[in-house]
Coordinates of C-alpha atoms in Angstrom, one line a residue:
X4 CA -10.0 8.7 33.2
X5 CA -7.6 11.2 34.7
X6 CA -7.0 14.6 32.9
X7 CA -4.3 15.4 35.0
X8 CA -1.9 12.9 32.7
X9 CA -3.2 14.9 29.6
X10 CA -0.7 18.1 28.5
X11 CA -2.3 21.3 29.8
X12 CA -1.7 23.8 32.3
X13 CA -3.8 24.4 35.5
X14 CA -4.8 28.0 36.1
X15 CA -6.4 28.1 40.0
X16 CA -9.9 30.4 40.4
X17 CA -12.2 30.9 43.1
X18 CA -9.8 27.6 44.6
X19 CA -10.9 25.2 41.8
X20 CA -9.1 24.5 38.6
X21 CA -11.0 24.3 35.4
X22 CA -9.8 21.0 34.7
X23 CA -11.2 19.7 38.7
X24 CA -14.5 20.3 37.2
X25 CA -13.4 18.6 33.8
X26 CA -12.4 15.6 36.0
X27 CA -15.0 15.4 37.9
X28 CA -18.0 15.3 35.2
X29 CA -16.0 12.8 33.3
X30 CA -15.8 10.3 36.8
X31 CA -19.8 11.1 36.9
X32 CA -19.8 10.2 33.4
X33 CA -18.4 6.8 34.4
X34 CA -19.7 5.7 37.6
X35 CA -23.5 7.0 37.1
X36 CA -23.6 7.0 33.6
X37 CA -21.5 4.0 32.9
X38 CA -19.9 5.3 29.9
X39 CA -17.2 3.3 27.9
X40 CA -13.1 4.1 28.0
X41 CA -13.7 5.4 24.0
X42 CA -15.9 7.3 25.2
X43 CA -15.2 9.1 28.1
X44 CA -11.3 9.7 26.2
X45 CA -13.3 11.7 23.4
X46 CA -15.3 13.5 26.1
X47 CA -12.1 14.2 27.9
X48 CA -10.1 15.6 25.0
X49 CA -12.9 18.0 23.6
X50 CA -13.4 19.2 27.5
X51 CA -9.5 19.6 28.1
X52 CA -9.3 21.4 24.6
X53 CA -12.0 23.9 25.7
X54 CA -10.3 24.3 29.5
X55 CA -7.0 25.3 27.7
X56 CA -9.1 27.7 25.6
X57 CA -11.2 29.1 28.5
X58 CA -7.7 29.4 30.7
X59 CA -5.5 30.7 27.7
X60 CA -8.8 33.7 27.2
X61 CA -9.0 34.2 31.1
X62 CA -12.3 32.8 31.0
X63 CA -13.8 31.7 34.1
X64 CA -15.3 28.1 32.5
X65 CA -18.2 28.1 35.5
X66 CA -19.1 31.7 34.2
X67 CA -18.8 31.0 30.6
X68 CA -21.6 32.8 28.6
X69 CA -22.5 31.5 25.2
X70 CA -20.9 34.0 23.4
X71 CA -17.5 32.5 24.8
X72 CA -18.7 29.0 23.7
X73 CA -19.0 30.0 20.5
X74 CA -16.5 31.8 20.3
X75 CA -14.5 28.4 20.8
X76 CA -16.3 26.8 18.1
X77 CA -15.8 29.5 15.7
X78 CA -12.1 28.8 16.4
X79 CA -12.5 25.5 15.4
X80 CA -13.9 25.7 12.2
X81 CA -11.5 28.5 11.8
X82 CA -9.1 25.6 11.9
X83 CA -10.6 24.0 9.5
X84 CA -12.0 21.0 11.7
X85 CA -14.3 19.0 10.1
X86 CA -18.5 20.1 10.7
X87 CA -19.4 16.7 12.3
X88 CA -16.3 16.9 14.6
X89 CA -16.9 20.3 15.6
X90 CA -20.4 19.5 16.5
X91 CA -19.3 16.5 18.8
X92 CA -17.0 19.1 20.5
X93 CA -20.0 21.3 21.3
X94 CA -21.7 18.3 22.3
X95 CA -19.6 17.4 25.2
X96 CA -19.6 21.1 26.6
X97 CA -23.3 20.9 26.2
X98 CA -23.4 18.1 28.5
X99 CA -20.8 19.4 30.8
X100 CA -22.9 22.6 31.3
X101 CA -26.0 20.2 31.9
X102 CA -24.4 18.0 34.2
X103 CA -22.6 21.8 36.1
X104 CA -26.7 23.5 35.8
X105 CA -27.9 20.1 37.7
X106 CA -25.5 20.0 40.8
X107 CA -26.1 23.9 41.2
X108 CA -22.3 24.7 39.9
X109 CA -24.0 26.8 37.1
X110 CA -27.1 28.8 37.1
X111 CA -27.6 28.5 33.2
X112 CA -26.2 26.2 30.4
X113 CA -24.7 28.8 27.6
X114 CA -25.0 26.0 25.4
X115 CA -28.8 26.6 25.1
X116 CA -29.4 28.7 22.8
X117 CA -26.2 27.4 20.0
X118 CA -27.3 25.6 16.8
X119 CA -24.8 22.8 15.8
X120 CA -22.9 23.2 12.2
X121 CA -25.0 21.9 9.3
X122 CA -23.6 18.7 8.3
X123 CA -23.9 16.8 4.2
X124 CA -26.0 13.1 5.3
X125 CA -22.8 10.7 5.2
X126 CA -24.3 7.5 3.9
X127 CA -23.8 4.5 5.6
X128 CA -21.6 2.0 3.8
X129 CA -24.2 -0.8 3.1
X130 CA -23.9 -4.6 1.2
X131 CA -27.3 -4.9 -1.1
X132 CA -28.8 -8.2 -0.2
X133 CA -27.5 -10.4 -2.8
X134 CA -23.9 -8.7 -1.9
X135 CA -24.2 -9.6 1.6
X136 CA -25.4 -12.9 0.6
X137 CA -22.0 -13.6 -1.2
X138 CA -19.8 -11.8 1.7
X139 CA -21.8 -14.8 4.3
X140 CA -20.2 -17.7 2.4
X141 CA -16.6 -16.8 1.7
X142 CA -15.5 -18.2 4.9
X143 CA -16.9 -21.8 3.5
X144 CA -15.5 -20.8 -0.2
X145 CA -12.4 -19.5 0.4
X146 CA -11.0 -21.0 3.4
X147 CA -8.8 -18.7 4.3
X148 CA -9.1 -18.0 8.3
X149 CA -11.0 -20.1 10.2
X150 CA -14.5 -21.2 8.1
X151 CA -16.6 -21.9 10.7
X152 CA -15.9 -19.1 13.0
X153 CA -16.0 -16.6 10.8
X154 CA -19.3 -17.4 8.9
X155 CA -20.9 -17.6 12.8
X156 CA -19.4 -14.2 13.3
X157 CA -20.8 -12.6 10.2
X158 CA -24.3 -14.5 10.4
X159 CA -24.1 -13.1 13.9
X160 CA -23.1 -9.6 13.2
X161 CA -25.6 -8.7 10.3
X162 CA -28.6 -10.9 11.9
X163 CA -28.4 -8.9 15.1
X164 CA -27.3 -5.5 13.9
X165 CA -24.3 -5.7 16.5
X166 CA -21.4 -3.3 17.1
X167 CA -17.7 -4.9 16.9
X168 CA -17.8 -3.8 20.9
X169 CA -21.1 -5.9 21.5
X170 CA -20.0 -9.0 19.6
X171 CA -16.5 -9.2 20.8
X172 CA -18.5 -9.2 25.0
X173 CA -21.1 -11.6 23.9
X174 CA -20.6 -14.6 25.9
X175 CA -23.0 -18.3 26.1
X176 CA -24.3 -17.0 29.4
X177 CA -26.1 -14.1 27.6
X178 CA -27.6 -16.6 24.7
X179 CA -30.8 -18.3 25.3
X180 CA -30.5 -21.9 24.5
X181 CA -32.3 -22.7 21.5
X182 CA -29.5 -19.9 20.3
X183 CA -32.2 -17.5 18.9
X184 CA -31.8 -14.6 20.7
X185 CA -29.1 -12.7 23.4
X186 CA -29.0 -10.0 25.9
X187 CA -26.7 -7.5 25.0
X188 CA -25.1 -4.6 26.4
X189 CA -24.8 -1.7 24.2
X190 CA -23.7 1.9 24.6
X191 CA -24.3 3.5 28.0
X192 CA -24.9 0.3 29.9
X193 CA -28.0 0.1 27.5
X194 CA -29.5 -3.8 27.7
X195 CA -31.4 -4.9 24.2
X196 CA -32.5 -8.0 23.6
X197 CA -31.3 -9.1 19.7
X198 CA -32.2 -12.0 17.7
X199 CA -30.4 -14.6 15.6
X200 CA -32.0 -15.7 11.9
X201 CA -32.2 -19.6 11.6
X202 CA -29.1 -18.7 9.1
X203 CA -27.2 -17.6 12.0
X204 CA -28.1 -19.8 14.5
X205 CA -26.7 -23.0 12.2
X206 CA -23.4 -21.1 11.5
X207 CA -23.9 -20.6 15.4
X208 CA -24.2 -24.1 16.0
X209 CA -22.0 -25.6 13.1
X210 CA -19.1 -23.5 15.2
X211 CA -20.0 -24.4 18.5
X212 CA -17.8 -27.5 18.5
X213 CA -14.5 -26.4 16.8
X214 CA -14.8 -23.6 19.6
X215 CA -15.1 -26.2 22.4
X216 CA -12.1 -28.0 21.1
X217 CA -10.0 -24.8 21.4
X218 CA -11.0 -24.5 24.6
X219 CA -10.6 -27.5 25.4
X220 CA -6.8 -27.3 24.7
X221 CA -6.3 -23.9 26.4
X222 CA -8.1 -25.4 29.5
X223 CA -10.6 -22.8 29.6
X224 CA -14.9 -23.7 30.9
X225 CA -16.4 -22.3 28.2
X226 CA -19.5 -22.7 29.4
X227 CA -19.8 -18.5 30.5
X228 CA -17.4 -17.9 28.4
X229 CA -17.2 -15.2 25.5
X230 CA -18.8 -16.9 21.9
X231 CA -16.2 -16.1 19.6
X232 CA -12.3 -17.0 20.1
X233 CA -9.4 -16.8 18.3
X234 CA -7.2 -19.7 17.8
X235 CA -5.7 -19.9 21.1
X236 CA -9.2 -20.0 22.8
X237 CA -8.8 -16.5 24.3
X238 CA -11.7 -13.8 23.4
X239 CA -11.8 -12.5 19.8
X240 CA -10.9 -8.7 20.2
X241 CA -11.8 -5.6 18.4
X242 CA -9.1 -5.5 15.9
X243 CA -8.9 -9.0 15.8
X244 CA -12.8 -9.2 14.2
X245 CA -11.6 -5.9 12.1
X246 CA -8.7 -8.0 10.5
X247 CA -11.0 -11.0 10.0
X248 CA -13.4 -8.8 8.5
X249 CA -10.7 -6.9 6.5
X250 CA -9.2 -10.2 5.0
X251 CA -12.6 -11.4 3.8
X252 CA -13.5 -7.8 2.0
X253 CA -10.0 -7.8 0.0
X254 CA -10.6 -11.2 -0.7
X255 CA -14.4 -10.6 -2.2
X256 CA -13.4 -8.3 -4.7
X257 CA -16.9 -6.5 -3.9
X258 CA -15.0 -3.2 -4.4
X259 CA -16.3 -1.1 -1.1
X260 CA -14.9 -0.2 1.9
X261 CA -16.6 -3.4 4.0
X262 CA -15.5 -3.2 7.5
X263 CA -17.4 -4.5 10.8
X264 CA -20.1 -1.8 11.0
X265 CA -21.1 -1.9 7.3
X266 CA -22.9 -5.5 8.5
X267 CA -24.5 -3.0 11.1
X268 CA -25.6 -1.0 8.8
X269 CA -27.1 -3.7 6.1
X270 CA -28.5 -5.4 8.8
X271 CA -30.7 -1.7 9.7
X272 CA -31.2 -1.0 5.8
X273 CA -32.7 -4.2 4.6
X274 CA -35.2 -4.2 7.9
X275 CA -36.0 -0.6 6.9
X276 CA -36.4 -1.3 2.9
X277 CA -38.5 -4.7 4.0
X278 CA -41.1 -2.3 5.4
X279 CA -40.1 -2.6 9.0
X280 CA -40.9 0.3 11.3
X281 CA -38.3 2.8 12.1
X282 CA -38.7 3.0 15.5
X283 CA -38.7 -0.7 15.8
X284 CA -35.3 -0.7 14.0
X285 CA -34.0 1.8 16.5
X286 CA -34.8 -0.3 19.3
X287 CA -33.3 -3.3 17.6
X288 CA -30.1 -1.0 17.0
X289 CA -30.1 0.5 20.5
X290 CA -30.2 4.0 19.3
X291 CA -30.9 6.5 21.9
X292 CA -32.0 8.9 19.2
X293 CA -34.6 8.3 16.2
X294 CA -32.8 10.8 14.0
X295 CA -29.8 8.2 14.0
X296 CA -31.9 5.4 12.7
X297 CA -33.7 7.6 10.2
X298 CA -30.4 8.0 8.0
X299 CA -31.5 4.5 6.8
X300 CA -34.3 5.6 5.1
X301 CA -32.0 8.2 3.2
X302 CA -30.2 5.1 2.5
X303 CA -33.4 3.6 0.5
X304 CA -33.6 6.7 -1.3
X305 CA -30.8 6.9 -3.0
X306 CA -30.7 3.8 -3.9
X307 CA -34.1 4.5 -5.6
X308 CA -32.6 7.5 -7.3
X309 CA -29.7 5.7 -8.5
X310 CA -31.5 2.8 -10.5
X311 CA -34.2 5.8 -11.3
X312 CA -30.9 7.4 -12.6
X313 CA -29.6 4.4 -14.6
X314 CA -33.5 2.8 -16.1
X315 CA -35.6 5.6 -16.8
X316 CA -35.3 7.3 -20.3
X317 CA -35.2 11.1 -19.7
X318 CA -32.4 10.4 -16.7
X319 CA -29.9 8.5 -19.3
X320 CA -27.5 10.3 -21.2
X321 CA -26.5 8.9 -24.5
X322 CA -24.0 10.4 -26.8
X323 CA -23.6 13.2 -24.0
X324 CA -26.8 14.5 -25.2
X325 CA -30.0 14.6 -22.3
X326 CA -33.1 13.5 -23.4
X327 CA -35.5 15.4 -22.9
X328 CA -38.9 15.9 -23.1
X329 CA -41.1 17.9 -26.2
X330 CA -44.2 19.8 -25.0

């Protein structure tokens, strides 16, 4: 990714520009750390957002102290960004200062010592298990796309807890062959080995020879070839499985916002409210971070309030009156 294509102007110190060093973090970033385009574009624009602050406050951005930093945040919010955006901002200049403190460009990160901004717990968009159940067999119900595709793609999805960016890469090479389990690779260049329900592994299987017909007539080996495929036997793509998913949650009439993550995000909640270990689900996710898979537990919990909420006596209000209870 080159910043130099991105809006700013270059102010020259000490014979290196602000936005060199910018530059150079985010190639680290992709040859060492192997990050993805996405990612490495949002790392770019919160870095070349804080150059043009650092430039346009004749702040040195290799001297910054962490007044200055936050200072730049404060800035932010003054603009009325939202908290978890913020945060990610101050993320990235976290780990540019790491990545300056580790090559010697920087004595100190100034980053140390800042807190991020406290953020409400967003709850995940999840289908219940009966919900999820129904959402599995509209392709065969409602024939609308293409049946067997699609179920093999949602069995897939929610069995293995995959991202739209994992499943839209998976190709046969990286299935075993009973079709139980794949190697993916996640975030980072992070490899996880995922496993397929028998459920899956029939829609798997069931689809297997439409695909090969479609390959067939595009004159495409599909032996190393990527599992899903539109109708013209090319890869599936990421907006392709978010209109597929899309077309299936209008046509439902579940009434939430189902898009590809949300099978993601069942897939993690049911594992967690079956008793499964946390840190087990977090491997099974790919999570770098525990506190990311632990917002599933949350998850549990309010669903326990809510039917608490809607069964127990004393939570019930009737006639607008509380119940509550005599001593």
């Amino acid at each position: 990714m080159n910043l130099s294509k991105m809006n700013h102007t270059e102010t020259r110190r000490h014979g290196v520009t602000e936005f060199n060093l910018v530059n150079e973090y985010l190639s680290y970033l992709q040859a060492v750390r192997g990050c993805s385009v996405r990612t490495l574009e949002s790392y770019g624009n919160d870095l070349s957002r804080y150059a043009n602050y650092c430039t346009n406050h004749n702040i040195e951005i290799q001297n910054a102290a962490p007044y200055e930093v936050q200072s730049f945040i404060a800035d932010l919010s003054a603009e009325n960004m939202a908290a978890a955006s913020v945060n990610r901002c101050l993320s990235s200049i976290r780990g540019f200062y790491r990545w300056m403190v580790r090559f010697d460009k920087k004595k100190e990160n100034p980053c140390t010592s800042l807190k991020n901004i406290k953020t409400p717990v967003r709850m995940p968009n999840v289908l219940w298990e009966n919900e999820m159940a129904d959402f599995a067999s509209l392709p065969e119900s409602s024939g609308i796309l293409w049946p067997e595709r699609d179920k093999a793609l949602i069995m897939a999805m929610y069995s293995a807890g995959l991202r739209i960016g994992e499943i839209v890469t998976l190709t046969m090479s990286n299935i075993s062959a009973k079709f139980d389990e794949a190697k993916i690779t996640g975030k980072g260049g992070k490899q996880r080995y995922v496993f397929f329900s028998d459920e899956a592994k029939e829609a798997i299987l069931e689809y297997l020879p439409k695909r090969e017909t479609r390959l067939k007539m595009a004159g495409i080996d599909g032996k190393k070839y990527a599992l899903f495929v539109n109708s013209k036997g090319k890869p599936i793509s990421i907006p392709g499985v978010r209109w597929i998913i899309s077309r299936y949650a209008q046509y439902s009439g579940i009434g939430k916002n189902i898009h590809p993550h949300s099978l993601r995000h069942s897939f993690a909640t049911h594992l967690v409210n079956s008793g499964c270990d946390v840190r087990v689900v977090q491997e099974m996710l790919g999570h770098s971070s525990i506190s990311t898979t632990q917002r599933y537990t949350h998850v549990n919990i309010e669903k326990m309030k809510n039917v608490y909420m809607n069964a127990h006596p004393h939570a019930k209000n009737v006639e607008g009156v509380k119940h509550e209870r005599k001593t």
